[in-house]
Each structure stands twice: as C-alpha cells, then as structure tokens.
JSON list of C-alpha atoms in Angstrom, two decimals:
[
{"chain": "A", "resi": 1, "resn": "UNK", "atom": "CA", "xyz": [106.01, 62.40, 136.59]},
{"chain": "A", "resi": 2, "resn": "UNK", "atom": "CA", "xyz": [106.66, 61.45, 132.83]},
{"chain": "A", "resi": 3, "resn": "UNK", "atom": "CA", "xyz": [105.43, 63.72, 130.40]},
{"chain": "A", "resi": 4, "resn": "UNK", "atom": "CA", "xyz": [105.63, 63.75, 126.89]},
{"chain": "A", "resi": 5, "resn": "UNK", "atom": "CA", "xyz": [104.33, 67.05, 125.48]},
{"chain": "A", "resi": 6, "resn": "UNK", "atom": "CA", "xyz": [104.14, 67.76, 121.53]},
{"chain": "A", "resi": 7, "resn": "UNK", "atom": "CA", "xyz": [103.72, 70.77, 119.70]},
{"chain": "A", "resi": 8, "resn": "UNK", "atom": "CA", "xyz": [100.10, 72.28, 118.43]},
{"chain": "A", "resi": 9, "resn": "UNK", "atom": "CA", "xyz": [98.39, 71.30, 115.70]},
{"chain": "A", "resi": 10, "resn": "UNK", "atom": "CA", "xyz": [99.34, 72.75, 111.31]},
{"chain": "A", "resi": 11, "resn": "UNK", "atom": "CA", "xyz": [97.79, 73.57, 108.83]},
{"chain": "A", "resi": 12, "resn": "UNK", "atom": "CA", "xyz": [100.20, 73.35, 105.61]},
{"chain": "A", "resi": 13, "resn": "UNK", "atom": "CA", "xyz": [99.47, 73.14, 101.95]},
{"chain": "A", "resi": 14, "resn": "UNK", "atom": "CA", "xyz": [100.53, 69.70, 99.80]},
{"chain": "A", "resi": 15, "resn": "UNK", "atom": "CA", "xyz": [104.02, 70.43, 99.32]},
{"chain": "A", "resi": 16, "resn": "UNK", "atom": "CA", "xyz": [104.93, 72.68, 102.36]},
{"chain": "A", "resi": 17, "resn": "UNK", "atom": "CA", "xyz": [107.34, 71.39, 105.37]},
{"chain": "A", "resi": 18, "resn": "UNK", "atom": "CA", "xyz": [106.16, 70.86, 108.61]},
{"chain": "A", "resi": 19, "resn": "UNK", "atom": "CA", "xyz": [108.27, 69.88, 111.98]},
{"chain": "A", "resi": 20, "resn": "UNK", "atom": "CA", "xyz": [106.48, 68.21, 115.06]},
{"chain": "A", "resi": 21, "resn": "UNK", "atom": "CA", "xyz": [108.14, 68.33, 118.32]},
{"chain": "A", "resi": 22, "resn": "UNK", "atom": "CA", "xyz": [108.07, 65.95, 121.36]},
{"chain": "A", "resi": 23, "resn": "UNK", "atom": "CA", "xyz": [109.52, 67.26, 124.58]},
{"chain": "A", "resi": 24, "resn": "UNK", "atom": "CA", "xyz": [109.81, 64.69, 127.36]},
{"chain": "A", "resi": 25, "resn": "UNK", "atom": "CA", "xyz": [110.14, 65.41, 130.71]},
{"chain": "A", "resi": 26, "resn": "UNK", "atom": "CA", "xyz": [110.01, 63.89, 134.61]},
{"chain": "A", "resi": 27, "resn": "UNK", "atom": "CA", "xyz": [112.89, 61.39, 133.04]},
{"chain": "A", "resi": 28, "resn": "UNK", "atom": "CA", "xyz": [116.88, 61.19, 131.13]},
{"chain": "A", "resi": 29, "resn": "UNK", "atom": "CA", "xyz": [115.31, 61.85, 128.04]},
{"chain": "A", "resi": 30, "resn": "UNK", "atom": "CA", "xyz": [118.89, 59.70, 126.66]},
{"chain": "A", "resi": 31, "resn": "UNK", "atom": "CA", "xyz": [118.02, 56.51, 128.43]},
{"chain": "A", "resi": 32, "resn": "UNK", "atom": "CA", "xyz": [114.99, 55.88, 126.27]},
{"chain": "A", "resi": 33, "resn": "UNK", "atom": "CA", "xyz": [114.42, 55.65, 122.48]},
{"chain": "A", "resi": 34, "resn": "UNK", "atom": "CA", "xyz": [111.33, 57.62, 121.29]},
{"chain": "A", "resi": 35, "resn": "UNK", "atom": "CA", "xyz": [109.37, 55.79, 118.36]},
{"chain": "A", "resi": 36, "resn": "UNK", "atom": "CA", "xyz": [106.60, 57.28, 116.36]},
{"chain": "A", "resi": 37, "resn": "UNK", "atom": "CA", "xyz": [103.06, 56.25, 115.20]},
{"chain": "A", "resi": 38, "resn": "UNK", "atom": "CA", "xyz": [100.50, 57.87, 112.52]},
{"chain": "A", "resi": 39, "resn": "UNK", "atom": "CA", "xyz": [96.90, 57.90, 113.11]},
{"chain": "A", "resi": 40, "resn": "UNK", "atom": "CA", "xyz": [94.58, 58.66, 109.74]},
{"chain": "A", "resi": 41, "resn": "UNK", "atom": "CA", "xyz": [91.85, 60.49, 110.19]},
{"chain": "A", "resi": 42, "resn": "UNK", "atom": "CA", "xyz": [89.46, 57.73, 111.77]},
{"chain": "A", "resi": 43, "resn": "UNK", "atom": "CA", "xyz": [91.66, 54.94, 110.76]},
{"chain": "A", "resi": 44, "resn": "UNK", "atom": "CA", "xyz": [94.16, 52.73, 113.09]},
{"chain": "A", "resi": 45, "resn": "UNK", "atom": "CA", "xyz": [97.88, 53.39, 114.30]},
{"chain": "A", "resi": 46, "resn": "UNK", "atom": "CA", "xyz": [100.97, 53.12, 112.13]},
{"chain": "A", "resi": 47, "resn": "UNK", "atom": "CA", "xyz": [104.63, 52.54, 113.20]},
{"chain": "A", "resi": 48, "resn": "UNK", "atom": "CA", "xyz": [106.71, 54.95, 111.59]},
{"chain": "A", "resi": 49, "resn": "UNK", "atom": "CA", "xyz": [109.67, 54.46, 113.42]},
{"chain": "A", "resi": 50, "resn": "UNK", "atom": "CA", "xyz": [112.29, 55.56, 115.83]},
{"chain": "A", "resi": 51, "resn": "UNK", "atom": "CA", "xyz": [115.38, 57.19, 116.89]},
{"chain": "A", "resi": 52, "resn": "UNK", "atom": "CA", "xyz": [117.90, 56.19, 119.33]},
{"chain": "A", "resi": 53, "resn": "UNK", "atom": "CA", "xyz": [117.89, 59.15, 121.79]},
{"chain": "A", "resi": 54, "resn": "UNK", "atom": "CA", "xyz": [121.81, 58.38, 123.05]},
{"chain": "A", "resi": 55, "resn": "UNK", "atom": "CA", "xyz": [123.12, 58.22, 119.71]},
{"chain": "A", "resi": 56, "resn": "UNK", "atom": "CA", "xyz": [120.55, 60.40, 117.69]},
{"chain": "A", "resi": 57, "resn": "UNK", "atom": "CA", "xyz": [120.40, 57.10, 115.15]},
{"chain": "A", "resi": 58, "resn": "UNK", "atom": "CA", "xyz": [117.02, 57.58, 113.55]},
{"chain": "A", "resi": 59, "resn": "UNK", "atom": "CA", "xyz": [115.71, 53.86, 112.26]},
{"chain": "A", "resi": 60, "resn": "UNK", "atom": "CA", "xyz": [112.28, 54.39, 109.55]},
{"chain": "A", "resi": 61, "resn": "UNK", "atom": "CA", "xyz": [109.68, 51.60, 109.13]},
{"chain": "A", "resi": 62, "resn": "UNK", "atom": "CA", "xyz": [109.30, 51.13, 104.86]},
{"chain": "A", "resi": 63, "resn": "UNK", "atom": "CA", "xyz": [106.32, 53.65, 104.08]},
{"chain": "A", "resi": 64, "resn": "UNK", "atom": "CA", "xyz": [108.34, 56.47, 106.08]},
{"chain": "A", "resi": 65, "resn": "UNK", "atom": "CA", "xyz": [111.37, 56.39, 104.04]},
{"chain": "A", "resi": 66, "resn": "UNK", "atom": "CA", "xyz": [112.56, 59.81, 102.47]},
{"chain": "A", "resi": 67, "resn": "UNK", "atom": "CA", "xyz": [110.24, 62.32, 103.47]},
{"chain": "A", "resi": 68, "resn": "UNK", "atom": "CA", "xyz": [110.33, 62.18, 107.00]},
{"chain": "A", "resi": 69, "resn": "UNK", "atom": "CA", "xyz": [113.02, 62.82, 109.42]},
{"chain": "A", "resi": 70, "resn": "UNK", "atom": "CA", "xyz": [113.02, 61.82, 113.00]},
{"chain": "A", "resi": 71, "resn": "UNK", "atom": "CA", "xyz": [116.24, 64.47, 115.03]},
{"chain": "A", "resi": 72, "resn": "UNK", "atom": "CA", "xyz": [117.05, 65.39, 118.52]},
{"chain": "A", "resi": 73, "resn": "UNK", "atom": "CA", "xyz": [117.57, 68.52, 120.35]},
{"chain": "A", "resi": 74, "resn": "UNK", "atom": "CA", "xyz": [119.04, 66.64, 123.28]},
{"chain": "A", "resi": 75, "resn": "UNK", "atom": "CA", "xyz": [120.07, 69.52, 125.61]},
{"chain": "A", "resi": 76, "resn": "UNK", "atom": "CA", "xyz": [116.08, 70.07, 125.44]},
{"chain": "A", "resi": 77, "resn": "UNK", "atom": "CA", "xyz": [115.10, 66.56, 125.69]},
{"chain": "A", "resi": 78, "resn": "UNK", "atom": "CA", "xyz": [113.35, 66.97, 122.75]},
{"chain": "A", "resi": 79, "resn": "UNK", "atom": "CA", "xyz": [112.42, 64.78, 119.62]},
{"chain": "A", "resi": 80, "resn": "UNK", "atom": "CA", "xyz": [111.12, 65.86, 116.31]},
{"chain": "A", "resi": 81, "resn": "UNK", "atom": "CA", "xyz": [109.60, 64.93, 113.03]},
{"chain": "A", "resi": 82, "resn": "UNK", "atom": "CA", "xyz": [110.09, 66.46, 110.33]},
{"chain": "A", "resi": 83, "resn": "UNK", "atom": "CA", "xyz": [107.94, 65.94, 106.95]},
{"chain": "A", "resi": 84, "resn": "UNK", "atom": "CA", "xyz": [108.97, 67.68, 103.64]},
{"chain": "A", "resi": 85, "resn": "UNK", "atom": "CA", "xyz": [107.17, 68.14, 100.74]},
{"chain": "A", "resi": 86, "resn": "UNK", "atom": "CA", "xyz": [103.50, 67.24, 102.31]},
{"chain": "A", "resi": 87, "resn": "UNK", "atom": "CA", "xyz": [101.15, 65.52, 100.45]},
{"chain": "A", "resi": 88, "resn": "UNK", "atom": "CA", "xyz": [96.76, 65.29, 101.36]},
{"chain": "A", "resi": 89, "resn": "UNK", "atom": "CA", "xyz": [97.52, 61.69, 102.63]},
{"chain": "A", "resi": 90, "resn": "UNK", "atom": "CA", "xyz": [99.83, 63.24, 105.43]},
{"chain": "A", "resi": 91, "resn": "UNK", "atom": "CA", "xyz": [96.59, 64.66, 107.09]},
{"chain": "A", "resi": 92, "resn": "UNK", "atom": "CA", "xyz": [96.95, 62.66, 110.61]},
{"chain": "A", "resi": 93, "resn": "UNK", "atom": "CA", "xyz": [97.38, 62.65, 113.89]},
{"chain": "A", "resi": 94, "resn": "UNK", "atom": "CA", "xyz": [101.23, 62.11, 114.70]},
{"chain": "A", "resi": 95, "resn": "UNK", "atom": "CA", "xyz": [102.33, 60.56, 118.41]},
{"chain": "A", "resi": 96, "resn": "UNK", "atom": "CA", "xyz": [105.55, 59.81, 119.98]},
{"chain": "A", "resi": 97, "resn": "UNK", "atom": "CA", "xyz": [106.35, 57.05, 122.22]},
{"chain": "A", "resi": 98, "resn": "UNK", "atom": "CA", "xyz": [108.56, 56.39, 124.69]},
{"chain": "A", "resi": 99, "resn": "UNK", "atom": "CA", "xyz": [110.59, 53.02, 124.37]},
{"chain": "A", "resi": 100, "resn": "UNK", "atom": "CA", "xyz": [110.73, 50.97, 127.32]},
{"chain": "A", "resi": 101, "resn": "UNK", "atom": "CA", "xyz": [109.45, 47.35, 128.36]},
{"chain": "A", "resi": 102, "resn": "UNK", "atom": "CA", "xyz": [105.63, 48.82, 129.52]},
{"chain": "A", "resi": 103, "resn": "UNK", "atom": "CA", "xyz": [105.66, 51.42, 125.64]},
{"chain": "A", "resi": 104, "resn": "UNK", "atom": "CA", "xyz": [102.86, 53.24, 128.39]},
{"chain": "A", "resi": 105, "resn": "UNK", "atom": "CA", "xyz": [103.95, 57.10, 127.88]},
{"chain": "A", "resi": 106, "resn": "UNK", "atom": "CA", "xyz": [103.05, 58.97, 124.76]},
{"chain": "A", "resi": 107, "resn": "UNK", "atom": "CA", "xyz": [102.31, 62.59, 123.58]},
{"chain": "A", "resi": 108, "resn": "UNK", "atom": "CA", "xyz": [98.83, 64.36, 123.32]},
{"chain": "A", "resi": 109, "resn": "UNK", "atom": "CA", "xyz": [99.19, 63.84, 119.61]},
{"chain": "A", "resi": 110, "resn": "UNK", "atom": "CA", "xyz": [99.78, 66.94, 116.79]},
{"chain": "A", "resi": 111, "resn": "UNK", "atom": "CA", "xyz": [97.46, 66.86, 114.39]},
{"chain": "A", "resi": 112, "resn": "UNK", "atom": "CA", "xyz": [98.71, 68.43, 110.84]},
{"chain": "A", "resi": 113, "resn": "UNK", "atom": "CA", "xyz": [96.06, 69.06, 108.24]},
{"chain": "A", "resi": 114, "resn": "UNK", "atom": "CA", "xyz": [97.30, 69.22, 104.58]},
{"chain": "A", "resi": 115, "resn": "UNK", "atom": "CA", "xyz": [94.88, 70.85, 102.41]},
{"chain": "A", "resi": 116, "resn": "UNK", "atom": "CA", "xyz": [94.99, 73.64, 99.39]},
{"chain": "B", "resi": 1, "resn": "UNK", "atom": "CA", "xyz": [105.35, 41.83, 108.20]},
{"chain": "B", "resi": 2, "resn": "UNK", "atom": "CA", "xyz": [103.49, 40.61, 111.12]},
{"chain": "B", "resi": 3, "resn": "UNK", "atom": "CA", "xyz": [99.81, 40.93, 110.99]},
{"chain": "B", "resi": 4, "resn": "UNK", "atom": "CA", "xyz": [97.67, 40.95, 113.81]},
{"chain": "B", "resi": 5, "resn": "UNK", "atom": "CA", "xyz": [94.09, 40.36, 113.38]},
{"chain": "B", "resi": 6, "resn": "UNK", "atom": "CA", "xyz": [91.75, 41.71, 115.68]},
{"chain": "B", "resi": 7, "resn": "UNK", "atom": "CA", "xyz": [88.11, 40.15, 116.00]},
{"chain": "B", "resi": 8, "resn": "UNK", "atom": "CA", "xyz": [85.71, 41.96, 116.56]},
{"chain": "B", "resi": 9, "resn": "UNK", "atom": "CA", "xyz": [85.30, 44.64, 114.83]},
{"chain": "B", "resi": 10, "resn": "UNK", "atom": "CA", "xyz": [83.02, 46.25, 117.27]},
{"chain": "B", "resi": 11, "resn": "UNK", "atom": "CA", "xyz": [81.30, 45.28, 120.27]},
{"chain": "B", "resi": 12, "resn": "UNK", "atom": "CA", "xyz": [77.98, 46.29, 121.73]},
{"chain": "B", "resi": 13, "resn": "UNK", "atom": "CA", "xyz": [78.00, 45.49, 125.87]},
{"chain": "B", "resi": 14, "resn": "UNK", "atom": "CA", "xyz": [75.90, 46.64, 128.47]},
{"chain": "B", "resi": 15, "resn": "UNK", "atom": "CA", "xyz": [76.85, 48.30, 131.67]},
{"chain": "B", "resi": 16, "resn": "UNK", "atom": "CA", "xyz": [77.92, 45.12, 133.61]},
{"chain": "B", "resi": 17, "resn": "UNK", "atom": "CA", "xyz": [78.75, 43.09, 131.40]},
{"chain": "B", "resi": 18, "resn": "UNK", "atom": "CA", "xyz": [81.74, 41.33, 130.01]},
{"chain": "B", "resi": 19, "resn": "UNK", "atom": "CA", "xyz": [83.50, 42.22, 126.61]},
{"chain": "B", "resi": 20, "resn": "UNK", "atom": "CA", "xyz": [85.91, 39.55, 125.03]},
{"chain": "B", "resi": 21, "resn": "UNK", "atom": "CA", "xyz": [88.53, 40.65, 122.45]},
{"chain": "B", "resi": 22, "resn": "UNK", "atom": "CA", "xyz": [90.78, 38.56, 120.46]},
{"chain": "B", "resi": 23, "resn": "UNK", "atom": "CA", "xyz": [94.13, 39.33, 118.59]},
{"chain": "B", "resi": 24, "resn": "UNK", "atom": "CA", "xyz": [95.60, 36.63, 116.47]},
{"chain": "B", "resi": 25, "resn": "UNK", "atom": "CA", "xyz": [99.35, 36.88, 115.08]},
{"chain": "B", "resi": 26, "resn": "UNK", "atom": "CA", "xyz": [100.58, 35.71, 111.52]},
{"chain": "B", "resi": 27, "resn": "UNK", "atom": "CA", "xyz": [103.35, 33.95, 113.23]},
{"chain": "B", "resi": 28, "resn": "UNK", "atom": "CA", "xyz": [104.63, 33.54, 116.98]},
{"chain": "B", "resi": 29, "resn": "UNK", "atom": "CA", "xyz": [105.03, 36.91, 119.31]},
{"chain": "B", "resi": 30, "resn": "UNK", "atom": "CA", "xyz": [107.66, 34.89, 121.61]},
{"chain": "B", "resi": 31, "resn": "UNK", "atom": "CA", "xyz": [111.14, 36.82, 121.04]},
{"chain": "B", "resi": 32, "resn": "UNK", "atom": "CA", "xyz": [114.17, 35.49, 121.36]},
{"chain": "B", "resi": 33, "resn": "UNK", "atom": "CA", "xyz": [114.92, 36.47, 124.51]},
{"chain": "B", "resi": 34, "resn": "UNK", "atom": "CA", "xyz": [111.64, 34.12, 126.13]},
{"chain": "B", "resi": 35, "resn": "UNK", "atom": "CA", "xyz": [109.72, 37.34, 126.35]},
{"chain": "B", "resi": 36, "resn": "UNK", "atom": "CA", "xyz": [106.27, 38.08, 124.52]},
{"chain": "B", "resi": 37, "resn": "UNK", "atom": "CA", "xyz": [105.79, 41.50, 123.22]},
{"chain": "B", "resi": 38, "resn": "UNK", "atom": "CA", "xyz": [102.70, 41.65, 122.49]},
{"chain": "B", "resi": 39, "resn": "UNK", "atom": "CA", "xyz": [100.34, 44.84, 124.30]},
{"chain": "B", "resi": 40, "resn": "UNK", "atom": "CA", "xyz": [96.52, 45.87, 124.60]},
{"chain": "B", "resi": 41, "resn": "UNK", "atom": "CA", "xyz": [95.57, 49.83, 124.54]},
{"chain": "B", "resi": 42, "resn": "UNK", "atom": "CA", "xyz": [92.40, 51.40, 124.62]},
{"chain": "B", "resi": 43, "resn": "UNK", "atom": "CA", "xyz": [92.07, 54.92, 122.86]},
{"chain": "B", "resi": 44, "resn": "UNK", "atom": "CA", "xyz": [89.06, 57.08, 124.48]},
{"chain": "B", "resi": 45, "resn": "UNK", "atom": "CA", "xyz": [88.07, 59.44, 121.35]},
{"chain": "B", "resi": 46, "resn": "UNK", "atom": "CA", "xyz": [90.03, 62.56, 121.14]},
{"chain": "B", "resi": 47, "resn": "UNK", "atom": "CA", "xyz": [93.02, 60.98, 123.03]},
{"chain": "B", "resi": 48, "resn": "UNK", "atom": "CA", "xyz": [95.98, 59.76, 122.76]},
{"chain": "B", "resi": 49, "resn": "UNK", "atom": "CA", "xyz": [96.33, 55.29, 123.44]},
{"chain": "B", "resi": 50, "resn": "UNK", "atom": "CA", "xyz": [96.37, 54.73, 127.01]},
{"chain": "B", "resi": 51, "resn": "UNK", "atom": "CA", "xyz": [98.03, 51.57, 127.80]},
{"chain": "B", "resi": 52, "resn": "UNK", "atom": "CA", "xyz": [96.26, 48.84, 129.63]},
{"chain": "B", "resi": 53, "resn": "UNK", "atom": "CA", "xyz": [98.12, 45.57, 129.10]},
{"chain": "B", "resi": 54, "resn": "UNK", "atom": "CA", "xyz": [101.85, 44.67, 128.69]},
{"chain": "B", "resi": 55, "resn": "UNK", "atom": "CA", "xyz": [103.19, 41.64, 127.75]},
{"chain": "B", "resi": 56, "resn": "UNK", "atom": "CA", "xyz": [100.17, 39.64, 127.50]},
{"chain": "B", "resi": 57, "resn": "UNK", "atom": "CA", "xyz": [99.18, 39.79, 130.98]},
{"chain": "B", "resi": 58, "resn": "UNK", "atom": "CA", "xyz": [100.84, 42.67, 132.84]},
{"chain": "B", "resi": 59, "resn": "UNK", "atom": "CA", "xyz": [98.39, 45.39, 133.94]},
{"chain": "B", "resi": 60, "resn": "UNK", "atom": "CA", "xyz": [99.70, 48.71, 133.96]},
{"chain": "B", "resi": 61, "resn": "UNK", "atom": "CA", "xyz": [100.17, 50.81, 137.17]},
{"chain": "B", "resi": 62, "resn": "UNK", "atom": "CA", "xyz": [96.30, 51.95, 138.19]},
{"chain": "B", "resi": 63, "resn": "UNK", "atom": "CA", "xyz": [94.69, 49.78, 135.73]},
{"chain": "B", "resi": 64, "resn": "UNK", "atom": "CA", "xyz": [91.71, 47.87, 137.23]},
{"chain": "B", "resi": 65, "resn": "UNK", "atom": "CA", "xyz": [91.68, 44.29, 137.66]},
{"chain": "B", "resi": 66, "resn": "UNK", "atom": "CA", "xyz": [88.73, 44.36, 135.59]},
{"chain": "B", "resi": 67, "resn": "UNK", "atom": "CA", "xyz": [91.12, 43.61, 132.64]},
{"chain": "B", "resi": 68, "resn": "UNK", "atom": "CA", "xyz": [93.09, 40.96, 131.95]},
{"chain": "B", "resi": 69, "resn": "UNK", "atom": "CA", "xyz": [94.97, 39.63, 129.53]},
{"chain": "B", "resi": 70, "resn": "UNK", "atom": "CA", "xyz": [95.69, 36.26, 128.39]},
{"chain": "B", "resi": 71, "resn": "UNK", "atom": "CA", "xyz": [97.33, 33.76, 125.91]},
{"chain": "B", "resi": 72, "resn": "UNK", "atom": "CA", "xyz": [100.50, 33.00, 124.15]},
{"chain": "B", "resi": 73, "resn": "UNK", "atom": "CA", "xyz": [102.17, 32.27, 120.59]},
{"chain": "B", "resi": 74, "resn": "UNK", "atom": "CA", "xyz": [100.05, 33.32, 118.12]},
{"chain": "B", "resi": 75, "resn": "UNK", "atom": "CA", "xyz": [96.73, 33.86, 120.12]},
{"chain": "B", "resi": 76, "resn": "UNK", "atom": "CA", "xyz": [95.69, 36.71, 122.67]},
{"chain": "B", "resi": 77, "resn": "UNK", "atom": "CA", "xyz": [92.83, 38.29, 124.75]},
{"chain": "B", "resi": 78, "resn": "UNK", "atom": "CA", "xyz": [91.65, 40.77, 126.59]},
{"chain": "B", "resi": 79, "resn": "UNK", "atom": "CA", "xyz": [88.66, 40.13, 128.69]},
{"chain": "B", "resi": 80, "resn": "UNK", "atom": "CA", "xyz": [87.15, 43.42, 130.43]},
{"chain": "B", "resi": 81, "resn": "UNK", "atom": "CA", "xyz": [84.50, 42.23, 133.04]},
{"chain": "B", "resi": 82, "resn": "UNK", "atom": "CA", "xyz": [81.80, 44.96, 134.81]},
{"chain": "B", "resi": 83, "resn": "UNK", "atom": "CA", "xyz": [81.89, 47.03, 131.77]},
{"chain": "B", "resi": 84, "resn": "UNK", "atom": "CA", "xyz": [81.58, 50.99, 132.71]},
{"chain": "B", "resi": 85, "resn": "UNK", "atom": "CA", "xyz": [80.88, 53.73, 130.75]},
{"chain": "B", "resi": 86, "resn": "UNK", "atom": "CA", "xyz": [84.69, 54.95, 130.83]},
{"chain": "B", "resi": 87, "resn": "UNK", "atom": "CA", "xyz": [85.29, 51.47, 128.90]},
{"chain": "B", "resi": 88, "resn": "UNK", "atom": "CA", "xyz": [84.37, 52.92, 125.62]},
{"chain": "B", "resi": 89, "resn": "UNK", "atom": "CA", "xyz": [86.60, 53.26, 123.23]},
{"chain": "B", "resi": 90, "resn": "UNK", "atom": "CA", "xyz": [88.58, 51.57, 120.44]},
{"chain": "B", "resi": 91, "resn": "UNK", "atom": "CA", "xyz": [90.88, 48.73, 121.84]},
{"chain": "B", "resi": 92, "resn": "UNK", "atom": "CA", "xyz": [94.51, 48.03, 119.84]},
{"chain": "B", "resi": 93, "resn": "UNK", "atom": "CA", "xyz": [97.06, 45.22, 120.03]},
{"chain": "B", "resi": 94, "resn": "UNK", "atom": "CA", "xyz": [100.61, 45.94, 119.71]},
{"chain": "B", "resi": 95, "resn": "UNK", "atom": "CA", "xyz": [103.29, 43.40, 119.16]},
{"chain": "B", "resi": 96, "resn": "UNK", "atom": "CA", "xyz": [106.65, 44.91, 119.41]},
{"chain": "B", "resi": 97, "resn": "UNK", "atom": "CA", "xyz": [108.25, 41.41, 119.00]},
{"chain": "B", "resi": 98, "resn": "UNK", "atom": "CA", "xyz": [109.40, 41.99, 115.40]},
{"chain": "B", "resi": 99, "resn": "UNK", "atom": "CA", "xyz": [110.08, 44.95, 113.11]},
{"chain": "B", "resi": 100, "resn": "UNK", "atom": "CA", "xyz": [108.48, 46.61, 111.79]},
{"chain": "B", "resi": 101, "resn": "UNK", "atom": "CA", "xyz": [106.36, 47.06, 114.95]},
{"chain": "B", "resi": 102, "resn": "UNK", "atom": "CA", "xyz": [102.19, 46.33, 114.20]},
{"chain": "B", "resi": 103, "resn": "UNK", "atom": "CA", "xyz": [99.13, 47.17, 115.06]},
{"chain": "B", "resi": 104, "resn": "UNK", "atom": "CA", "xyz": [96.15, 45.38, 115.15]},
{"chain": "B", "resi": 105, "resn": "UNK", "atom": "CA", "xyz": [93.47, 47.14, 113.20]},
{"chain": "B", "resi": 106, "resn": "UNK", "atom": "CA", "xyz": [90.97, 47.76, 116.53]},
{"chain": "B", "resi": 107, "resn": "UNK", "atom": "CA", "xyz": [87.90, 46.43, 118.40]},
{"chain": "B", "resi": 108, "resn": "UNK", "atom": "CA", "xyz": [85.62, 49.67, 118.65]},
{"chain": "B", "resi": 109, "resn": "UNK", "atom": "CA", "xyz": [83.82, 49.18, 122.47]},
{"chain": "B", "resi": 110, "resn": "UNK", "atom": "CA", "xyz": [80.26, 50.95, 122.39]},
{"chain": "B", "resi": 111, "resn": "UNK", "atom": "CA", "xyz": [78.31, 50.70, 125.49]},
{"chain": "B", "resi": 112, "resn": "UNK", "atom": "CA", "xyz": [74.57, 49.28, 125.16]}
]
C-alpha cells in the first residue's frame, strides 16, 4: 500500500539547520510530485510548495522563499526539507503530500520545535 | 491569492445528527481544463489530514456515504449526516485550482 513515512520529531535552537525527510513507498516514487504543507502550533495548513520528483525541480510558494529547500534522494524514494537558519516561528508541524488527482496520501507529520 | 472562507468556525452536533459546512472561494475553482479542484479533509487531533472529498463530490476509497460534497464555482459543502463520535475533528477545504495552493482556515466539529 502507499506509505509516506517522515522522519522524527527536532528540537533545534533559532538559528540551527534542520532537514525533514519523506520516504514514500508501495509506489514509483518519480511518477508523482511531493508538495509540502506547515501546520502552526494549533493554527491551519500552509502550502509551502513542491518539487517535481522526475526532474528534482523544486517550485516554493512566496513565504518559503530562501530558507527552505525542498531535494530528492531518488534511488531512496525519498524527499526532504531542509530549513536553515531557524527562527521561533518555524515551530510546526511539517507534512508532505503526494501529488495526484485524489492529494489523499501524506506523512505522519515531523514536528520541529525551535526554542533557546 | 485565492481565499477560501470557511463558515463555521465550529460546530456543536449531537450523535445523529447532521453537520453542514460551507467553503466559499474569492473567485471561481473551475480550471481550465473543466475540472474543479477544490477538496474537503478532516484532521482527527494528533494526525495527519485524512482526505474525505475530492473534487467537490468524489468520496475517497472507504469513506462513508455519510459525506457528501456539493456545489460549484465559487460555493461548496460538505454535509456529514448520522454524526459519530469518530466525526470529530477540524474539517479543511483545499483548492488546488490555482497557485499558490489554499487552505481554508477550518470548521472545528465537537460532538454534543
């Protein structure tokens, strides 16, 4: 069956790296783009973007522009986010997606936690 | 960017019952290829969205026809009749139609 399985929660401080993984499985991980959505503590979903998963094209929605990288490790049919130089309003809950006409299958969610 | 504007903001329904939510669009969900992009999740707390409508109307694979969703344009619902306990939850719209993709801002489901 499809899967999408991220990586365990962080714990960074404001200005530390983090990188979130998303490995999909039951599926050819290629054949679907893989977007990705913030969740706020207690607050609503954000699109942050995606990345073409054949041609490892990331695309970024406005707010997630320069901080935050979307990359593949393909032979792993995996998909990451990476966010660099963390900041308290980065505390969230971070899903992937899978692309396709239903957008049913996402991850568990990682939660990262930015605090001093 | 599109905004969709979920009413209400919570809803109070007994066991039984029937729960009405509606998502309004600042401008039409039909794409250009005829299709409507427009989806309904709910999101049980501590999980991830589980999707329960596509494309307006399309229930997803094991969803019960308890739900159903409607409308067209600018203007959606999602009707869940018998409300069960398992309903609770916050309930999203998600138009996909135009970029950047957009949430509605949620309809939080508590049961009476």
């Amino acid at each position: 069956q499809i899967q999408l399985v991220q990586s365990g929660p962080e714990l960074k401080k404001p200005g530390e790296s983090v990188k979130i993984s998303c490995k999909a499985s039951g599926y050819t991980f290629t054949d679907y783009a893989m977007h990705w959505v913030k969740q706020a503590p207690g607050k609503g979903l954000k699109w942050m973007g995606w990345i073409n998963t054949y041609t490892g094209k990331p695309t970024y929605a406005d707010d997630f522009k320069g901080r935050f990288v979307f990359s593949l490790e393909a032979s792993a049919s995996t998909a990451n986010l990476q966010i660099s130089n963390l900041k308290n309003e980065d505390t969230a809950t971070y899903f992937c997606a899978r692309e396709d006409s239903s957008w049913a299958y996402w991850g568990q969610g990682t939660l990262v936690t930015v605090s001093s | 960017d599109v905004v969709l504007t979920q009413t209400p903001v919570s809803l109070l329904i007994s066991l039984g019952g029937q729960a009405s939510i509606s998502c309004r669009s600042s401008q039409s969900l039909v794409h250009s290829n005829g299709n409507t992009y427009l989806h309904w999740y709910l999101q049980k707390p501590g999980q991830s969205p589980q999707l329960l409508i596509y494309q307006v109307s399309n229930r997803f694979s094991g969803i019960p026809d308890r739900f159903s969703g409607s409308g067209s344009g600018t203007d959606f619902t999602l009707k869940i009749s018998r409300v069960e306990p398992e309903d609770l939850g916050v309930y999203y719209c998600l138009q996909r139609t135009h970029n950047p993709l957009t949430f509605g801002s949620g309809t939080k489901l508590e049961i009476k």
